[in-house]
PDB file of C-alpha atoms in Angstrom:
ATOM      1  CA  UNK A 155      72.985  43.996  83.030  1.00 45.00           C
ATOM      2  CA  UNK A 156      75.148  45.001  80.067  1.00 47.00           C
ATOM      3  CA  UNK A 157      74.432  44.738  76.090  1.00 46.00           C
ATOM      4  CA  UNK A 158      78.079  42.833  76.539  1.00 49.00           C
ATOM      5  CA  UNK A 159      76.050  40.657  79.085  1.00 52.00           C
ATOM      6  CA  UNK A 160      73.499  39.904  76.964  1.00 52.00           C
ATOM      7  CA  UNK A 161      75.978  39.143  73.758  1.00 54.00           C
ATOM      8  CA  UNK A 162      77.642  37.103  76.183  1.00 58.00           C
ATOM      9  CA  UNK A 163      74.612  35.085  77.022  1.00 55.00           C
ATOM     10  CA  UNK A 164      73.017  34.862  73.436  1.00 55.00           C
ATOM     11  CA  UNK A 165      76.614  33.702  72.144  1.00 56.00           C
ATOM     12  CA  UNK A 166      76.114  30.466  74.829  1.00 54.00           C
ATOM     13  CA  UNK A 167      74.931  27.643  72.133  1.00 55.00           C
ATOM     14  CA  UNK A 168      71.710  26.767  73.836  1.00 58.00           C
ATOM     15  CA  UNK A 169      70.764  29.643  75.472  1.00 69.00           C
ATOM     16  CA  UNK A 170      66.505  30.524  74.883  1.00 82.00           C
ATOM     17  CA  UNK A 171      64.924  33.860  74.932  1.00 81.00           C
ATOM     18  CA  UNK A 172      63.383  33.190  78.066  1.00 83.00           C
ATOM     19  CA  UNK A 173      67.101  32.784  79.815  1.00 86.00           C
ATOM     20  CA  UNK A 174      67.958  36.267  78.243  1.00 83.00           C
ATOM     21  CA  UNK A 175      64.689  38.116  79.467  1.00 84.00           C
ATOM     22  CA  UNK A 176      65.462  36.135  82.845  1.00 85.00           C
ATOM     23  CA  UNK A 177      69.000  37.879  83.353  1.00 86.00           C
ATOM     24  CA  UNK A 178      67.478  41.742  83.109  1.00 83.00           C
ATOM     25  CA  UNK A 179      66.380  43.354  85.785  1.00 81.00           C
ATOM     26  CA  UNK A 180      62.412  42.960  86.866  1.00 86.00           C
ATOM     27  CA  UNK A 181      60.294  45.093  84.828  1.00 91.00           C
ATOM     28  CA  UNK A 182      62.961  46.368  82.519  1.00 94.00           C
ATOM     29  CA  UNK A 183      62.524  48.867  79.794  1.00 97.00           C
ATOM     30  CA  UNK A 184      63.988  47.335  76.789  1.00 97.00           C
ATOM     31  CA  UNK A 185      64.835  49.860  73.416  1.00 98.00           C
ATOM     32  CA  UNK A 186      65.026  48.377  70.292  1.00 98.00           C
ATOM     33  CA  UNK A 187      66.775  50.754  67.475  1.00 98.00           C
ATOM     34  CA  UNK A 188      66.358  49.312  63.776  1.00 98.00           C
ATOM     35  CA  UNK A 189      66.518  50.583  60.549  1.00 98.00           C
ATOM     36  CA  UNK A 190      63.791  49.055  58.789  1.00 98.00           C
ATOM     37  CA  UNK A 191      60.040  47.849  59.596  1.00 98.00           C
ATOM     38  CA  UNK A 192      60.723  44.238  59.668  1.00 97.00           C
ATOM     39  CA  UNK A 193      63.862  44.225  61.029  1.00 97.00           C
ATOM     40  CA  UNK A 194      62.641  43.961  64.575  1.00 97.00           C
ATOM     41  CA  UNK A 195      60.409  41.105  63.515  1.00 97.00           C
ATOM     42  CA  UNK A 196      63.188  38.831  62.182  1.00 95.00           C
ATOM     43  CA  UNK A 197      65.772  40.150  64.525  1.00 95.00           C
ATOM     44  CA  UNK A 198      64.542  40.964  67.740  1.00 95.00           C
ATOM     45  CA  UNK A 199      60.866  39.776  68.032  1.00 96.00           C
ATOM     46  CA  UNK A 200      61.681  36.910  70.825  1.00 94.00           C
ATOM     47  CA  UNK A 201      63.407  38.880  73.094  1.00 95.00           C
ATOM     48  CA  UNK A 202      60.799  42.123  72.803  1.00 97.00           C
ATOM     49  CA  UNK A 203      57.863  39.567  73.352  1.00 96.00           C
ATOM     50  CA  UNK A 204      59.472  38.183  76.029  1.00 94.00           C
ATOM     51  CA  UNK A 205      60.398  41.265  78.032  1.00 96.00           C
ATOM     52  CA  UNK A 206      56.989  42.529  77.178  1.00 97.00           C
ATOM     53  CA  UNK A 207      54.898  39.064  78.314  1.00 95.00           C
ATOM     54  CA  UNK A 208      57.187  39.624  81.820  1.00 93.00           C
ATOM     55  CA  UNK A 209      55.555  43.380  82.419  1.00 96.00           C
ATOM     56  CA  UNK A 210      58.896  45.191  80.866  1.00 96.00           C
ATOM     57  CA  UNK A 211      58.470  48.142  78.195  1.00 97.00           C
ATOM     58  CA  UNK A 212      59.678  47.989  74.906  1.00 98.00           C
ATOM     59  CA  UNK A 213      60.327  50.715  73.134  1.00 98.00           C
ATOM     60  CA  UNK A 214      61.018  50.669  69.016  1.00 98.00           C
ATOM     61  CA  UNK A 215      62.922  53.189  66.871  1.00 98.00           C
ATOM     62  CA  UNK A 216      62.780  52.314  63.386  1.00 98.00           C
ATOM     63  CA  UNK A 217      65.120  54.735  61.507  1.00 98.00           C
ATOM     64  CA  UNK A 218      63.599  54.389  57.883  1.00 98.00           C
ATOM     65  CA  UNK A 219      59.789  53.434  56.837  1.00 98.00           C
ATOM     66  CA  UNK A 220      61.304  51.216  54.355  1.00 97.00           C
ATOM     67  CA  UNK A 221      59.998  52.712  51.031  1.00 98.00           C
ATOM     68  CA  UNK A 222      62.797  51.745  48.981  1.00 96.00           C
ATOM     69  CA  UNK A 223      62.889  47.685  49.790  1.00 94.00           C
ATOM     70  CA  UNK A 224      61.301  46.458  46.721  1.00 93.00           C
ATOM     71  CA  UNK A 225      62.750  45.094  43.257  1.00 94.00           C
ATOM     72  CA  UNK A 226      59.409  46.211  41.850  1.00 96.00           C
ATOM     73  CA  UNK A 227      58.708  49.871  42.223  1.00 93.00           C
ATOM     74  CA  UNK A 228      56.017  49.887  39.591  1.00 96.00           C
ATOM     75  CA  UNK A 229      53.921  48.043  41.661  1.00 96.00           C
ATOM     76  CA  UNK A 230      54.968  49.274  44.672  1.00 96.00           C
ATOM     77  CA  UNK A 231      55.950  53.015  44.715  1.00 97.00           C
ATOM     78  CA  UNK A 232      57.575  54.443  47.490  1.00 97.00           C
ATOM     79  CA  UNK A 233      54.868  55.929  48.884  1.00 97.00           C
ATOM     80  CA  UNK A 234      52.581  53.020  48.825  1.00 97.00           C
ATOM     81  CA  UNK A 235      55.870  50.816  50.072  1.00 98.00           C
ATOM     82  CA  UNK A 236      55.875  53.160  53.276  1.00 98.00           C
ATOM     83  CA  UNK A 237      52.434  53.098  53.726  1.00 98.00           C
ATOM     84  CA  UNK A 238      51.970  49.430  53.838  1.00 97.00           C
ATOM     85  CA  UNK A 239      55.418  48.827  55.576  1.00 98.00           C
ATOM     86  CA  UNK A 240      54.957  50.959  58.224  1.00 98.00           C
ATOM     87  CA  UNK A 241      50.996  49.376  58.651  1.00 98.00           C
ATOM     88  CA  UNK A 242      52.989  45.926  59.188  1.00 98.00           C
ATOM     89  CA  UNK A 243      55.079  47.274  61.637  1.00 98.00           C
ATOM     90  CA  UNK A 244      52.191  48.844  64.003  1.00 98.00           C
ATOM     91  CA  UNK A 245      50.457  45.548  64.207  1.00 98.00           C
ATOM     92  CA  UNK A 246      54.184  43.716  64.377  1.00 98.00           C
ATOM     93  CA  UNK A 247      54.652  46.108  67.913  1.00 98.00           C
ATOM     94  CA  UNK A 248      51.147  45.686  68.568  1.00 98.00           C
ATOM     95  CA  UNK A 249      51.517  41.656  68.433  1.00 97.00           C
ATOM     96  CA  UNK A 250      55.127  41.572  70.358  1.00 97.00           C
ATOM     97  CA  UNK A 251      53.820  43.923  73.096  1.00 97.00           C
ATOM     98  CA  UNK A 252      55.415  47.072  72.227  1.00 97.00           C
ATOM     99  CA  UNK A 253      54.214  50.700  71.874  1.00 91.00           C
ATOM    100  CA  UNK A 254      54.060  52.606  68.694  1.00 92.00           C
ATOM    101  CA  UNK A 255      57.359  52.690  66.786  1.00 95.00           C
ATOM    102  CA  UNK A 256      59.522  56.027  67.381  1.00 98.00           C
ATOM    103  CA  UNK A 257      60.255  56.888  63.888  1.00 98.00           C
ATOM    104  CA  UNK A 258      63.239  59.054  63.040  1.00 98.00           C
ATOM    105  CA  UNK A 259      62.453  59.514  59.468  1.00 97.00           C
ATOM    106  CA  UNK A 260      65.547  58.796  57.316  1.00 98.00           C
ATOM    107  CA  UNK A 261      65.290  58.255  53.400  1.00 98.00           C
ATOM    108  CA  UNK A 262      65.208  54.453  53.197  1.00 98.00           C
ATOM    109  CA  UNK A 263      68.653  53.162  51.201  1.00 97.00           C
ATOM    110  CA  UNK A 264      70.340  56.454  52.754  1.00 98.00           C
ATOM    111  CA  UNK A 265      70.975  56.058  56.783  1.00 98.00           C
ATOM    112  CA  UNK A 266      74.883  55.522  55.559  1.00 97.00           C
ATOM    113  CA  UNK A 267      74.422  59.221  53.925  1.00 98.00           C
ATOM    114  CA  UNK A 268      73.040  60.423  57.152  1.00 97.00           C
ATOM    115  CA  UNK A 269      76.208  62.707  59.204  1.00 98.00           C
ATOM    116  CA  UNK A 270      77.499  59.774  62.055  1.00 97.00           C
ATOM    117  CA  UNK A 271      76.619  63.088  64.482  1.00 98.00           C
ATOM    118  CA  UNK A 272      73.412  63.791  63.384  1.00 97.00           C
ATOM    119  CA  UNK A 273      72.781  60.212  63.623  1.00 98.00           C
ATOM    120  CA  UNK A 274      74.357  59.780  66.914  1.00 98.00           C
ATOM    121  CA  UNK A 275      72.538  62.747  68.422  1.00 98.00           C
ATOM    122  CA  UNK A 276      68.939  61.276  67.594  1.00 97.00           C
ATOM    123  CA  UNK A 277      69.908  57.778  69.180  1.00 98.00           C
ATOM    124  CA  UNK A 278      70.891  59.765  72.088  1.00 98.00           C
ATOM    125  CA  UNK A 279      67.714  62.133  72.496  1.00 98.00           C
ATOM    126  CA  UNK A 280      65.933  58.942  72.445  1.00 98.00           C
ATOM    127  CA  UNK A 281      67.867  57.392  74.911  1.00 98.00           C
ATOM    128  CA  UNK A 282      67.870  59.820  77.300  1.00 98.00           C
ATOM    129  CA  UNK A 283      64.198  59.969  76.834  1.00 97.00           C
ATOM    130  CA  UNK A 284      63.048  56.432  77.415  1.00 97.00           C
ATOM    131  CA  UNK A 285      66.287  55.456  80.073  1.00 97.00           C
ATOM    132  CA  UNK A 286      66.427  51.862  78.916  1.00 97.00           C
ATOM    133  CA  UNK A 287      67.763  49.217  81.082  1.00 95.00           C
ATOM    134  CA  UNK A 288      68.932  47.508  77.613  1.00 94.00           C
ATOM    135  CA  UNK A 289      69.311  48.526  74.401  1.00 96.00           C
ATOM    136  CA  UNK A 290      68.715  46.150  71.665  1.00 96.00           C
ATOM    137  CA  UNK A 291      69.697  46.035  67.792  1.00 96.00           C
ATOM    138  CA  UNK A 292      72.456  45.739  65.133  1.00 96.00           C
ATOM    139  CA  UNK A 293      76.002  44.428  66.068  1.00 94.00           C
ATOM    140  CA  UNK A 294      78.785  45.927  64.115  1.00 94.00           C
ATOM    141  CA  UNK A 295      78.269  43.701  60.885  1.00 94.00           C
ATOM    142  CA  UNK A 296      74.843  44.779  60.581  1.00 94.00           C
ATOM    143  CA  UNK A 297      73.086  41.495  60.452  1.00 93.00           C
ATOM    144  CA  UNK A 298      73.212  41.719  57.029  1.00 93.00           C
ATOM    145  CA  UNK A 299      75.895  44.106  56.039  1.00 94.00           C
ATOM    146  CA  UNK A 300      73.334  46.355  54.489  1.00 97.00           C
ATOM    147  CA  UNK A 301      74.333  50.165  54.578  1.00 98.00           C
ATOM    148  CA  UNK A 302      71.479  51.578  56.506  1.00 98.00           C
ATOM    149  CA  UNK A 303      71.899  48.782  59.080  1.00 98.00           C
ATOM    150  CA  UNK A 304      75.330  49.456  59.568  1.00 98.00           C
ATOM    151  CA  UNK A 305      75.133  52.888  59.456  1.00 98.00           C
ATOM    152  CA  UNK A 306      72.299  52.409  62.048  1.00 98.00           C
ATOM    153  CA  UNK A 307      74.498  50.105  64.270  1.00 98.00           C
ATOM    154  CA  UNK A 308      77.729  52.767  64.539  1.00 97.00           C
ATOM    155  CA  UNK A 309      74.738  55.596  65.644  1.00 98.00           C
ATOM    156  CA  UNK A 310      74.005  52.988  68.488  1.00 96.00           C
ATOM    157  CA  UNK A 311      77.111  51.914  69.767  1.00 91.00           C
TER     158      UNK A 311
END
């Protein structure tokens, strides 16, 4: 099964999780590339739990720990942000199955900065690594159209 498979299938109007984890292949190892701890909560949790409650792998790469995603950085310094957000995440994986997060260690607020090769070339040493059967994350807007998601999404293409 291809990602255009599974776009194909999620873009159905009443298509569930469940159908999508159904239409992989038994056992599959699923890789999930983000740019932020949280995103793969509120973007990709379903399908990860999913594959993982059916006796697939998932595999996270988070690109940033997040340390710049406050409007108070008084209270929250970056350091402390990171700290904390990257705490959420382990139990977030821990909860949806996965295994710890692969982090590649970008300046949060900065992926876009980051040279498309360089990029490119860590997405791919990670790929060739785990061998996914799927590869889950960003489509070409971003989600959001924030810059370290899109900049995350063109590494992953």
């Amino acid at each position: 099964m291809t990602s255009n498979d599974i776009a194909e299938a999620a873009g159905a109007r009443h298509t569930t999780v469940k159908q999508l984890a159904d239409r992989l292949p038994r056992h599959p190892v699923l890789l999930a590339i983000w740019a932020h701890p949280d995103d793969e909560s509120y973007l990709g949790a379903g399908l990860m739990a999913e594959v993982a409650r059916q006796g697939g792998r998932v595999v996270n790469v988070t690109a940033t720990a997040g340390e710049r995603g406050t409007d108070d950085p008084v209270r929250w310094p970056p350091h402390e942000l990171a700290r904390h957000r990257l705490g959420e995440l382990d139990r977030a994986l821990a909860v949806l199955g996965a295994g710890p997060a692969i982090m590649l260690g970008h300046p949060d607020g900065a992926c876009d900065q980051i040279a498309e090769a360089t990029g490119v070339a860590r997405i791919r040493q990670v790929i060739q690594r785990v061998r996914p059967d799927v590869v889950l994350g960003f489509g070409p807007d971003g989600v959001t159209g924030h810059p370290d998601h899109l900049a995350v999404a063109r590494w992953t293409e």
